[in-house]
């Protein structure tokens, strides 16, 4: 959990000395298998544009009559009369469904960007010898959490989970949980306010109250190594964490056991059983894996596969693979979407990729998507590129911002490293080359390798075009390339820039031959239904032809091993204000916001069908 104040972020946060320092204090891995109370449902809320409810930030301005987190029955106080009065009452405020971004909840909040207070009351038991935690899957962007009037923690970063212990703050009976959610972004946040998507504020993913034994399994990992061995580690927390026997069972295929060391950690290794079925998009086999001690147990559904790069090939389970993918934002279908990713919404999007496009791969851009989506990728069989929003502009020279990026990256890796689907961690998207920026990304790449040496490292780079001996050449001129296992580039020739579409296949590209390449983005806007108007920009025909020509160019790139064009569906973006074609939507989707397929959808699906047949 990061502690910060808006103005003093640089002063209070220092870069870590080791990668281990980045481990969140409590993880509760596989918490979906634990006893818990789901706090989804109706929460009350109160806007606080001037931030008067946070007295530590507003100093003398904030008054107790405005402190939204007070544990007080205001109606009862008012009934008694007297001199005290209040300028909020969360008990009687309007309600909103949580989880979910506030932007779609009511029209007045569609473009609200600031602080909103949420309250949820719940009943709890206090169980002797047990511990209690609140686990938030995501709050965008900053969270200030109070239980029964007492601050229990804060978190920065809109897409990663955090866990706060509430064993002592919890009451038997009624409890009042108050969460201040600040969606404001600035030059020191990740991302900064300059993006191409809607920043969606709120408690966007589930919140659960989880109980564990006094000593509990905090983390457990298991994976298949290149050497054919299954290795893993289990981390206990609590007074009795040392010297415990830990058992691991992989379906009914194999078991292992180990004893925890003085730090509560146990590692285990076994030869992969002959009958082990490897996970792949074609056969997304998951095993029920159970980790247990004498007093605690957790379960997860885990797939086993290897991923590697050899020369310019990407090898899944030792065999070359071509990544037939698409990029995806976290935003459900519909004319008034938000970031409300139910299992149904996520399944609808991933099914279009898997079955509609015959894809085997998805770029989850530009931030860690919901745990629901990651689990579905495992289940449906889609390889995943994962990234954090180190995007376009970042305060590269600021060590506090680098620290935030490394924490976010660690939170993502600890969350998802048991997901077989995740094969690549990206350390950036389209960031202009400079020494400070390259040092920042390099630190991120080193961090990823230290925290997870089993997966590939990439980044979405920009290409440069310039003349060599009178001939125009497209090249990667970025020292960050040296840090990456897989080169990835975003290319928009034929949309941005002055190229005509028929020129695209003849563009000369010069690329390193020793590494695989992915086109991490390419795309063109089209308004669904705008047809038959010549080859004009924003028509479906233009977008379809753009795809044909860009795919023809792709075919000429000898090291190309995958594609994730931009993007599956039109998405909300406040940058896009053309009153005829856009109206607040980025129109590069292969489908409209309501799921109507544009012509280009078929162009890409045909291409992937051919690729799948010839792989
Ligand atoms: C990009 C960005 C993506 C934008 C896209 C566009 O390069 O990575 O976030 O939405 O271009 O539509 O311009």
Coordinates of C-alpha atoms and ligand atoms in Angstrom, one line a residue:
X1 CA 0.0 0.0 0.0
X2 CA 1.4 3.3 -1.0
X3 CA 1.1 6.3 1.2
X4 CA 0.9 9.7 -0.5
X5 CA -0.5 13.2 -0.4
X6 CA -1.2 15.1 -3.6
X7 CA 1.6 17.5 -3.3
X8 CA 4.1 15.6 -1.4
X9 CA 4.3 12.4 -3.4
X10 CA 7.9 12.9 -4.3
X11 CA 8.9 13.6 -0.8
X12 CA 7.2 10.6 0.8
X13 CA 8.1 7.8 -1.7
X14 CA 11.6 6.6 -2.2
X15 CA 12.6 4.0 -4.8
X16 CA 12.9 0.5 -3.5
X17 CA 16.3 -1.0 -2.8
X18 CA 15.4 -4.5 -3.9
X19 CA 12.6 -6.1 -6.0
X20 CA 11.4 -8.0 -2.9
X21 CA 10.5 -4.6 -1.3
X22 CA 7.8 -4.3 -4.0
X23 CA 5.8 -7.3 -2.7
X24 CA 2.4 -6.1 -1.4
X25 CA 2.2 -6.6 2.4
X26 CA -0.7 -9.1 2.0
X27 CA -1.7 -10.8 -1.2
X28 CA -4.4 -13.4 -0.4
X29 CA -3.7 -15.2 -3.6
X30 CA -6.6 -17.3 -4.9
X31 CA -8.9 -15.5 -2.5
X32 CA -11.9 -16.4 -4.6
X33 CA -11.6 -19.8 -2.9
X34 CA -11.8 -18.4 0.6
X35 CA -14.6 -17.7 3.0
X36 CA -15.8 -14.3 2.2
X37 CA -18.6 -11.8 2.2
X38 CA -19.1 -10.1 -1.2
X39 CA -19.7 -6.4 -0.6
X40 CA -21.2 -5.9 -4.1
X41 CA -24.6 -4.2 -4.4
X42 CA -26.0 -0.9 -3.5
X43 CA -23.6 1.6 -1.9
X44 CA -24.5 5.2 -1.1
X45 CA -22.3 8.0 -2.4
X46 CA -21.6 11.7 -2.0
X47 CA -19.7 13.9 -4.4
X48 CA -16.9 16.0 -3.0
X49 CA -15.4 18.1 -5.7
X50 CA -13.6 20.5 -3.3
X51 CA -12.3 17.6 -1.2
X52 CA -13.7 18.9 2.1
X53 CA -14.2 15.4 3.4
X54 CA -10.5 14.7 3.6
X55 CA -9.3 16.8 6.5
X56 CA -5.7 15.6 6.3
X57 CA -5.5 17.1 2.8
X58 CA -7.5 20.3 3.3
X59 CA -6.0 21.2 6.7
X60 CA -8.0 24.0 8.3
X61 CA -10.6 24.1 5.5
X62 CA -12.1 20.7 6.3
X63 CA -14.6 20.7 9.1
X64 CA -15.9 17.7 11.0
X65 CA -19.4 18.5 9.8
X66 CA -18.1 17.5 6.3
X67 CA -15.9 14.5 7.1
X68 CA -17.7 11.8 5.2
X69 CA -16.0 9.0 7.0
X70 CA -17.4 9.8 10.4
X71 CA -19.0 6.9 12.1
X72 CA -22.1 8.7 13.1
X73 CA -25.9 8.4 12.8
X74 CA -26.7 11.8 11.5
X75 CA -30.5 11.5 11.4
X76 CA -30.5 10.5 15.1
X77 CA -28.3 13.5 15.9
X78 CA -30.6 15.8 14.1
X79 CA -33.6 14.4 15.8
X80 CA -32.1 15.3 19.1
X81 CA -31.6 18.9 18.0
X82 CA -28.7 21.0 19.4
X83 CA -25.9 23.1 17.9
X84 CA -24.0 20.5 15.9
X85 CA -25.0 20.2 12.2
X86 CA -23.8 18.3 9.2
X87 CA -23.3 19.0 5.5
X88 CA -23.4 15.4 4.3
X89 CA -25.2 12.2 5.3
X90 CA -24.1 9.1 3.6
X91 CA -26.8 7.1 5.3
X92 CA -29.4 9.0 3.3
X93 CA -27.5 9.7 0.1
X94 CA -28.3 8.3 -3.4
X95 CA -27.3 4.8 -4.2
X96 CA -25.1 3.3 -6.9
X97 CA -24.3 -0.3 -7.8
X98 CA -20.8 -1.4 -6.9
X99 CA -18.6 -2.6 -8.5
X100 CA -18.8 -0.3 -11.5
X101 CA -17.4 3.0 -12.7
X102 CA -19.6 6.0 -11.6
X103 CA -19.6 7.4 -15.2
X104 CA -22.5 5.3 -16.4
X105 CA -24.4 5.3 -13.1
X106 CA -26.1 8.7 -13.6
X107 CA -25.8 11.3 -16.4
X108 CA -24.5 13.9 -13.9
X109 CA -21.5 11.8 -13.3
X110 CA -20.6 10.9 -16.9
X111 CA -17.8 13.4 -17.0
X112 CA -17.2 13.9 -13.3
X113 CA -13.6 13.7 -12.4
X114 CA -12.7 14.2 -8.7
X115 CA -13.4 12.8 -5.3
X116 CA -16.5 10.7 -4.5
X117 CA -17.3 9.1 -1.1
X118 CA -18.9 5.7 -1.0
X119 CA -20.4 3.9 1.9
X120 CA -21.6 0.4 2.5
X121 CA -22.9 -0.9 5.9
X122 CA -22.5 -4.6 6.6
X123 CA -23.0 -7.1 9.3
X124 CA -20.0 -9.1 10.5
X125 CA -19.1 -11.7 13.1
X126 CA -15.9 -11.5 15.1
X127 CA -14.4 -14.9 15.1
X128 CA -12.0 -15.9 17.8
X129 CA -8.6 -16.7 16.4
X130 CA -9.4 -15.5 12.9
X131 CA -8.2 -12.6 10.9
X132 CA -10.2 -10.4 8.6
X133 CA -9.2 -8.5 5.5
X134 CA -10.8 -6.2 2.9
X135 CA -9.7 -7.0 -0.6
X136 CA -10.4 -4.4 -3.3
X137 CA -9.8 -5.7 -6.8
X138 CA -9.6 -2.1 -8.2
X139 CA -10.4 1.4 -7.2
X140 CA -9.7 4.1 -9.8
X141 CA -7.5 6.0 -9.1
X142 CA -6.9 6.6 -5.4
X143 CA -8.6 5.0 -2.5
X144 CA -9.0 6.3 1.1
X145 CA -10.5 3.5 3.2
X146 CA -12.1 3.9 6.6
X147 CA -13.9 1.3 8.7
X148 CA -16.1 2.5 11.5
X149 CA -14.6 6.0 11.3
X150 CA -11.0 4.8 11.5
X151 CA -8.6 5.1 8.5
X152 CA -7.4 1.6 7.6
X153 CA -5.3 2.3 4.5
X154 CA -4.9 4.1 1.2
X155 CA -3.9 2.9 -2.3
X156 CA -2.9 4.5 -5.5
X157 CA -3.3 2.9 -8.9
X158 CA -6.6 2.2 -10.6
X159 CA -6.2 -1.4 -11.9
X160 CA -4.5 -3.5 -9.3
X161 CA -5.8 -5.2 -6.1
X162 CA -5.0 -4.2 -2.5
X163 CA -5.7 -5.9 0.8
X164 CA -6.1 -4.2 4.1
X165 CA -6.3 -6.0 7.4
X166 CA -9.4 -5.1 9.5
X167 CA -9.1 -7.8 12.3
X168 CA -9.1 -5.1 15.0
X169 CA -11.2 -2.4 13.3
X170 CA -14.1 -4.8 12.6
X171 CA -17.1 -4.8 15.0
X172 CA -19.4 -7.7 15.8
X173 CA -22.7 -6.6 14.2
X174 CA -23.0 -3.4 12.2
X175 CA -20.0 -2.0 10.4
X176 CA -19.7 1.2 8.3
X177 CA -17.2 1.0 5.4
X178 CA -16.4 4.4 3.8
X179 CA -14.2 4.7 0.8
X180 CA -13.1 8.0 -0.7
X181 CA -12.4 7.5 -4.4
X182 CA -10.4 10.2 -6.2
X183 CA -10.3 9.8 -10.0
X184 CA -8.1 12.9 -10.6
X185 CA -4.9 12.3 -12.6
X186 CA -1.9 14.6 -12.8
X187 CA 1.6 14.7 -14.2
X188 CA 2.8 12.3 -11.5
X189 CA 0.1 9.7 -11.8
X190 CA 0.2 6.6 -14.0
X191 CA -1.3 7.2 -16.5
X192 CA -1.2 11.0 -16.7
X193 CA -4.5 12.7 -17.7
X194 CA -3.4 12.5 -21.4
X195 CA -4.7 9.2 -22.7
X196 CA -7.1 8.1 -25.5
X197 CA -9.7 6.4 -23.3
X198 CA -12.2 7.3 -20.7
X199 CA -10.6 7.5 -17.3
X200 CA -13.6 5.9 -15.5
X201 CA -13.7 6.7 -11.7
X202 CA -15.0 4.5 -9.0
X203 CA -14.9 1.2 -7.2
X204 CA -14.7 -0.6 -10.5
X205 CA -14.1 -4.1 -9.4
X206 CA -15.4 -6.3 -6.5
X207 CA -14.7 -5.7 -2.8
X208 CA -14.8 -8.6 -0.4
X209 CA -14.4 -9.2 3.3
X210 CA -12.2 -12.3 3.7
X211 CA -11.5 -14.3 6.8
X212 CA -8.5 -16.5 7.3
X213 CA -7.0 -18.5 10.1
X214 CA -4.4 -16.7 12.3
X215 CA -1.6 -18.1 10.2
X216 CA -2.7 -18.4 6.6
X217 CA -1.4 -19.1 3.1
X218 CA -0.8 -15.7 1.7
X219 CA 0.7 -16.7 -1.7
X220 CA 1.1 -19.8 -3.7
X221 CA 2.5 -20.3 -7.2
X222 CA 3.1 -23.2 -9.4
X223 CA 4.3 -23.4 -13.0
X224 CA 5.9 -25.7 -15.6
X225 CA 9.5 -24.9 -16.4
X226 CA 11.4 -25.3 -19.7
X227 CA 13.2 -28.3 -18.1
X228 CA 9.9 -30.2 -17.7
X229 CA 9.7 -29.8 -14.0
X230 CA 6.9 -28.3 -12.1
X231 CA 8.1 -25.9 -9.4
X232 CA 6.4 -23.6 -7.0
X233 CA 6.5 -21.8 -3.8
X234 CA 4.1 -21.1 -0.9
X235 CA 4.3 -18.2 1.5
X236 CA 2.6 -18.3 4.9
X237 CA 1.9 -15.3 7.1
X238 CA 1.3 -15.3 10.8
X239 CA 2.9 -16.2 14.1
X240 CA 3.1 -19.9 13.3
X241 CA 4.4 -19.5 9.7
X242 CA 7.7 -21.3 10.3
X243 CA 8.2 -25.0 10.2
X244 CA 4.8 -25.9 8.8
X245 CA 4.2 -28.8 6.4
X246 CA 2.7 -27.5 3.1
X247 CA 1.0 -29.9 0.7
X248 CA 0.3 -29.3 -3.0
X249 CA -2.1 -31.4 -5.1
X250 CA -2.4 -31.0 -8.8
X251 CA -5.8 -32.5 -9.7
X252 CA -5.3 -36.2 -9.1
X253 CA -2.1 -36.2 -11.1
X254 CA 0.5 -35.4 -8.6
X255 CA 1.2 -34.2 -5.1
X256 CA 4.2 -32.6 -3.4
X257 CA 5.0 -31.4 0.1
X258 CA 7.6 -29.2 1.7
X259 CA 8.2 -27.5 5.1
X260 CA 8.3 -23.7 5.5
X261 CA 11.6 -22.0 6.5
X262 CA 12.0 -19.4 9.2
X263 CA 10.3 -16.8 6.9
X264 CA 7.3 -19.0 6.3
X265 CA 8.3 -19.9 2.8
X266 CA 8.4 -23.3 1.2
X267 CA 9.5 -24.3 -2.2
X268 CA 8.7 -27.5 -4.1
X269 CA 9.6 -29.2 -7.3
X270 CA 8.6 -32.4 -9.1
X271 CA 9.0 -33.9 -12.5
X272 CA 5.9 -33.2 -14.7
X273 CA 3.8 -36.3 -14.7
X274 CA 3.6 -38.1 -18.0
X275 CA -0.1 -37.6 -18.2
X276 CA 0.1 -33.8 -17.7
X277 CA -1.9 -32.1 -20.5
X278 CA -0.3 -28.9 -21.5
X279 CA -2.4 -25.7 -21.6
X280 CA -2.8 -24.0 -25.0
X281 CA -5.4 -21.9 -26.8
X282 CA -6.5 -25.1 -28.7
X283 CA -6.7 -27.1 -25.6
X284 CA -7.1 -24.8 -22.5
X285 CA -6.7 -27.6 -19.9
X286 CA -6.8 -26.3 -16.3
X287 CA -6.2 -28.4 -13.2
X288 CA -7.7 -28.0 -9.8
X289 CA -4.7 -27.2 -7.7
X290 CA -4.9 -27.3 -3.9
X291 CA -2.4 -25.8 -1.5
X292 CA -2.9 -26.7 2.2
X293 CA -1.4 -26.6 5.6
X294 CA -2.7 -28.2 8.8
X295 CA -5.0 -25.2 9.3
X296 CA -5.6 -23.5 6.0
X297 CA -6.3 -24.4 2.3
X298 CA -6.7 -22.5 -0.9
X299 CA -7.6 -23.7 -4.4
X300 CA -7.1 -22.4 -7.9
X301 CA -7.6 -23.6 -11.5
X302 CA -4.2 -23.5 -13.1
X303 CA -2.8 -24.4 -16.5
X304 CA 0.7 -25.7 -17.3
X305 CA 2.5 -24.5 -20.4
X306 CA 5.9 -23.1 -21.4
X307 CA 6.6 -20.0 -23.4
X308 CA 10.0 -19.0 -24.9
X309 CA 11.7 -17.2 -27.7
X310 CA 14.2 -19.0 -29.9
X311 CA 15.8 -16.9 -32.6
X312 CA 12.9 -15.0 -34.2
X313 CA 10.2 -17.6 -33.2
X314 CA 7.8 -17.6 -30.3
X315 CA 7.5 -21.1 -28.9
X316 CA 4.5 -22.2 -27.0
X317 CA 5.1 -25.7 -25.4
X318 CA 8.2 -25.9 -27.6
X319 CA 6.4 -25.2 -30.9
X320 CA 6.3 -22.1 -33.0
X321 CA 3.1 -20.1 -32.8
X322 CA 1.6 -17.2 -34.6
X323 CA -0.4 -14.8 -32.4
X324 CA -3.7 -14.2 -34.0
X325 CA -4.9 -11.3 -31.8
X326 CA -6.6 -8.1 -31.3
X327 CA -6.4 -5.3 -28.8
X328 CA -9.1 -4.8 -26.1
X329 CA -10.0 -2.0 -23.7
X330 CA -11.9 -2.9 -20.5
X331 CA -15.3 -1.5 -21.4
X332 CA -18.5 -3.5 -21.9
X333 CA -20.7 -3.4 -25.0
X334 CA -23.5 -0.8 -25.1
X335 CA -24.3 2.8 -25.9
X336 CA -23.5 4.0 -22.4
X337 CA -20.7 1.7 -21.3
X338 CA -18.4 2.0 -18.4
X339 CA -15.9 -0.2 -16.9
X340 CA -18.4 -2.7 -15.4
X341 CA -16.8 -6.0 -16.3
X342 CA -19.2 -8.7 -15.2
X343 CA -18.3 -12.2 -16.2
X344 CA -21.0 -12.0 -18.9
X345 CA -19.6 -8.8 -20.4
X346 CA -16.1 -10.2 -20.4
X347 CA -17.2 -13.5 -21.9
X348 CA -19.0 -11.6 -24.7
X349 CA -15.9 -9.7 -25.7
X350 CA -13.5 -12.6 -25.4
X351 CA -15.8 -14.9 -27.4
X352 CA -15.8 -12.5 -30.3
X353 CA -12.1 -12.7 -30.4
X354 CA -11.9 -16.5 -30.0
X355 CA -14.8 -17.6 -32.1
X356 CA -15.7 -14.5 -34.2
X357 CA -12.2 -13.8 -35.3
X358 CA -10.6 -17.2 -34.8
X359 CA -8.1 -15.5 -32.5
X360 CA -5.7 -17.2 -30.0
X361 CA -4.4 -14.0 -28.5
X362 CA -5.5 -10.7 -26.9
X363 CA -3.6 -7.6 -26.0
X364 CA -5.2 -6.4 -22.8
X365 CA -4.5 -2.7 -23.2
X366 CA -3.5 -0.3 -21.7
X367 CA -3.7 -1.4 -18.0
X368 CA -4.3 -4.7 -16.1
X369 CA -7.8 -5.9 -16.9
X370 CA -10.1 -7.5 -14.3
X371 CA -9.4 -10.8 -12.6
X372 CA -12.6 -12.1 -14.2
X373 CA -11.2 -11.4 -17.7
X374 CA -7.8 -13.1 -16.9
X375 CA -9.5 -16.2 -15.6
X376 CA -11.8 -16.3 -18.6
X377 CA -8.7 -16.1 -20.9
X378 CA -7.4 -19.1 -19.1
X379 CA -10.7 -21.0 -19.5
X380 CA -11.5 -20.0 -23.1
X381 CA -7.9 -20.3 -24.3
X382 CA -6.5 -16.9 -25.3
X383 CA -2.9 -15.9 -24.8
X384 CA -2.5 -12.6 -23.1
X385 CA -0.3 -9.5 -23.4
X386 CA -0.5 -7.6 -20.1
X387 CA 0.6 -4.0 -19.5
X388 CA 0.4 -1.2 -17.0
X389 CA -0.5 2.3 -18.1
X390 CA 3.0 3.7 -18.7
X391 CA 1.7 5.3 -21.8
X392 CA 2.7 8.3 -23.9
X393 CA 3.7 10.9 -21.3
X394 CA 5.1 10.0 -17.9
X395 CA 7.3 12.0 -15.5
X396 CA 10.3 10.0 -16.5
X397 CA 12.8 11.9 -14.3
X398 CA 10.9 11.5 -11.1
X399 CA 12.0 8.6 -8.9
X400 CA 8.7 8.6 -7.1
X401 CA 6.8 8.0 -10.3
X402 CA 9.2 5.2 -11.2
X403 CA 8.5 3.7 -7.8
X404 CA 4.8 3.8 -8.5
X405 CA 5.3 2.1 -11.8
X406 CA 7.3 -0.7 -10.2
X407 CA 4.8 -1.2 -7.5
X408 CA 2.0 -1.4 -10.0
X409 CA 3.9 -3.9 -12.1
X410 CA 4.6 -6.0 -9.0
X411 CA 0.9 -5.9 -8.0
X412 CA 0.0 -7.1 -11.5
X413 CA 2.6 -9.9 -11.6
X414 CA 1.7 -11.2 -8.1
X415 CA -1.9 -11.1 -9.1
X416 CA -1.7 -13.0 -12.4
X417 CA 1.4 -15.2 -12.4
X418 CA -0.7 -18.3 -12.0
X419 CA -2.6 -17.6 -15.2
X420 CA -1.2 -19.7 -18.0
X421 CA -2.8 -17.3 -20.5
X422 CA -0.5 -14.5 -19.6
X423 CA 2.7 -14.9 -21.7
X424 CA 4.0 -11.4 -22.1
X425 CA 4.5 -8.4 -19.8
X426 CA 4.8 -5.1 -21.7
X427 CA 6.8 -2.3 -20.1
X428 CA 5.4 0.6 -22.1
X429 CA 3.3 2.0 -24.9
X430 CA 4.4 4.6 -27.5
X431 CA 6.7 6.6 -25.4
X432 CA 8.9 9.1 -27.2
X433 CA 12.6 8.1 -27.0
X434 CA 14.8 10.0 -24.6
X435 CA 17.5 8.9 -22.1
X436 CA 15.3 9.4 -19.0
X437 CA 12.5 7.5 -20.6
X438 CA 14.7 4.6 -21.7
X439 CA 16.2 4.3 -18.2
X440 CA 12.7 4.3 -16.7
X441 CA 11.5 1.4 -19.0
X442 CA 14.8 -0.4 -18.5
X443 CA 14.2 -0.4 -14.8
X444 CA 10.7 -1.8 -15.4
X445 CA 12.1 -4.5 -17.7
X446 CA 14.7 -5.5 -15.0
X447 CA 11.9 -5.5 -12.4
X448 CA 9.7 -7.8 -14.5
X449 CA 12.6 -10.3 -15.0
X450 CA 13.4 -10.3 -11.3
X451 CA 9.8 -10.9 -10.3
X452 CA 8.9 -13.3 -13.1
X453 CA 11.7 -14.9 -15.1
X454 CA 9.2 -17.3 -16.8
X455 CA 7.5 -14.9 -19.2
X456 CA 8.5 -12.7 -22.1
X457 CA 9.1 -9.0 -22.0
X458 CA 8.0 -6.6 -24.7
X459 CA 6.9 -3.0 -25.2
X460 CA 4.8 -1.3 -27.9
X461 CA 7.4 0.9 -29.7
X462 CA 7.1 3.6 -32.3
X463 CA 8.7 3.2 -35.7
X464 CA 10.7 5.9 -37.5
X465 CA 10.7 6.6 -41.2
X466 CA 13.7 8.2 -42.9
X467 CA 15.7 8.2 -46.1
X468 CA 18.6 5.8 -46.4
X469 CA 20.5 6.2 -49.8
X470 CA 17.5 8.0 -51.2
X471 CA 15.1 5.2 -50.2
X472 CA 12.5 5.6 -47.5
X473 CA 12.9 3.0 -44.8
X474 CA 10.7 2.2 -41.7
X475 CA 12.9 1.2 -38.7
X476 CA 12.9 0.8 -35.0
X477 CA 15.3 3.3 -33.6
X478 CA 14.9 2.8 -30.0
X479 CA 17.6 1.6 -27.5
X480 CA 14.9 0.0 -25.4
X481 CA 14.6 -2.7 -28.1
X482 CA 17.8 -4.3 -26.6
X483 CA 15.9 -5.0 -23.4
X484 CA 13.0 -6.9 -25.0
X485 CA 12.4 -10.6 -25.9
X486 CA 9.7 -9.7 -28.4
X487 CA 9.8 -6.5 -30.5
X488 CA 6.4 -4.8 -30.9
X489 CA 5.5 -1.8 -32.9
X490 CA 2.4 0.3 -33.4
X491 CA 2.0 1.5 -36.9
X492 CA -0.7 3.7 -38.4
X493 CA 0.6 4.4 -41.9
X494 CA -2.5 4.8 -44.1
X495 CA -4.5 6.4 -41.3
X496 CA -2.3 9.0 -39.6
X497 CA 0.3 10.5 -41.9
X498 CA 0.0 11.1 -45.6
X499 CA 0.2 7.6 -47.2
X500 CA -2.3 6.3 -49.6
X501 CA -3.5 2.7 -48.9
X502 CA -2.1 1.2 -52.0
X503 CA 1.3 2.4 -51.0
X504 CA 1.3 0.4 -47.7
X505 CA 2.5 -3.0 -49.0
X506 CA 5.4 -1.4 -50.7
X507 CA 6.8 0.4 -47.7
X508 CA 10.3 -0.8 -47.0
X509 CA 10.8 -2.0 -43.4
X510 CA 14.2 -2.8 -42.0
X511 CA 14.0 -4.9 -38.8
X512 CA 16.4 -6.9 -36.6
X513 CA 16.3 -10.5 -37.8
X514 CA 17.2 -12.1 -34.5
X515 CA 14.0 -11.5 -32.6
X516 CA 10.3 -12.0 -33.2
X517 CA 8.1 -9.0 -34.1
X518 CA 4.5 -8.2 -33.3
X519 CA 2.4 -5.5 -34.8
X520 CA 1.0 -4.4 -31.4
X521 CA -1.3 -1.9 -33.1
X522 CA -2.6 -0.7 -36.4
X523 CA -6.0 0.6 -37.2
X524 CA -8.3 3.1 -38.8
X525 CA -11.6 4.7 -37.8
X526 CA -14.9 3.7 -39.4
X527 CA -18.4 4.7 -38.4
X528 CA -20.5 1.5 -38.5
X529 CA -23.0 1.8 -41.3
X530 CA -21.2 4.6 -43.1
X531 CA -20.8 2.9 -46.5
X532 CA -20.7 3.5 -50.2
X533 CA -19.3 7.0 -50.2
X534 CA -16.1 6.4 -52.2
X535 CA -12.9 5.4 -50.4
X536 CA -13.3 8.2 -47.8
X537 CA -11.9 8.1 -44.4
X538 CA -14.4 7.0 -41.7
X539 CA -16.2 4.7 -44.2
X540 CA -16.3 1.0 -43.5
X541 CA -14.8 0.4 -47.0
X542 CA -11.8 2.5 -46.1
X543 CA -11.2 0.7 -42.9
X544 CA -11.6 -2.7 -44.6
X545 CA -9.2 -1.7 -47.4
X546 CA -6.8 -0.4 -44.8
X547 CA -6.8 -3.8 -43.1
X548 CA -6.3 -5.6 -46.5
X549 CA -3.3 -3.4 -47.3
X550 CA -1.7 -3.5 -43.9
X551 CA -2.1 -7.3 -43.8
X552 CA -0.4 -7.4 -47.2
X553 CA 2.5 -5.3 -45.7
X554 CA 2.5 -7.7 -42.6
X555 CA 3.0 -10.7 -44.9
X556 CA 6.2 -9.1 -46.1
X557 CA 7.8 -8.9 -42.7
X558 CA 9.8 -12.1 -42.3
X559 CA 10.0 -12.0 -38.5
X560 CA 6.4 -11.2 -37.9
X561 CA 5.0 -13.6 -35.2
X562 CA 1.8 -11.9 -34.2
X563 CA -0.8 -9.1 -34.6
X564 CA -3.0 -7.2 -32.2
X565 CA -4.7 -4.6 -34.4
X566 CA -6.4 -1.6 -32.7
X567 CA -9.2 -2.6 -31.7
X568 CA -12.1 -5.0 -31.1
X569 CA -14.8 -2.5 -30.4
X570 CA -15.4 1.3 -30.6
X571 CA -14.7 2.8 -27.2
X572 CA -15.3 6.0 -25.3
X573 CA -12.6 8.6 -25.7
X574 CA -13.0 12.3 -24.8
X575 CA -10.3 13.1 -27.3
X576 CA -12.5 12.2 -30.3
X577 CA -15.1 14.9 -30.9
X578 CA -15.9 14.9 -34.6
X579 CA -19.6 15.6 -34.5
X580 CA -20.5 13.3 -37.4
X581 CA -18.2 10.4 -37.1
X582 CA -17.1 10.3 -33.5
X583 CA -19.1 12.1 -30.8
X584 CA -16.8 11.0 -28.1
X585 CA -15.9 7.6 -29.5
X586 CA -12.7 6.2 -30.9
X587 CA -14.1 4.5 -34.0
X588 CA -11.2 2.1 -34.7
X589 CA -13.3 -0.8 -33.5
X590 CA -13.9 -3.8 -35.8
X591 CA -17.4 -3.6 -34.2
X592 CA -19.5 -0.6 -33.1
X593 CA -20.0 0.0 -29.4
X594 CA -23.2 -2.2 -29.6
X595 CA -21.4 -5.1 -31.3
X596 CA -22.4 -4.5 -35.0
X597 CA -19.5 -5.9 -37.1
X598 CA -17.9 -3.6 -39.6
X599 CA -16.6 -4.9 -42.9
X600 CA -13.0 -5.0 -41.6
X601 CA -14.1 -7.6 -39.0
X602 CA -14.5 -10.1 -41.9
X603 CA -11.2 -9.1 -43.5
X604 CA -9.3 -9.9 -40.3
X605 CA -11.4 -13.1 -39.6
X606 CA -10.6 -14.4 -43.1
X607 CA -6.9 -13.7 -42.6
X608 CA -6.9 -15.5 -39.3
X609 CA -8.8 -18.4 -40.7
X610 CA -6.1 -18.8 -43.3
X611 CA -3.3 -18.4 -40.8
X612 CA -4.9 -21.0 -38.5
X613 CA -5.2 -23.4 -41.4
X614 CA -1.5 -23.1 -42.3
X615 CA 0.3 -22.6 -39.0
Ligands
LIG1 C1 -2.3 4.5 -30.3 C2 -2.5 4.3 -28.8 C3 -4.0 3.9 -28.5 C4 -4.9 4.9 -29.3 C5 -4.6 4.7 -30.8 C6 -5.4 5.6 -31.7 O1 -1.2 4.4 -30.7 O2 -1.7 3.3 -28.3 O3 -4.2 4.0 -27.2 O4 -6.2 4.7 -29.0 O5 -3.3 4.9 -31.1 O6 -6.6 5.3 -31.9 O7 -4.9 6.6 -32.1

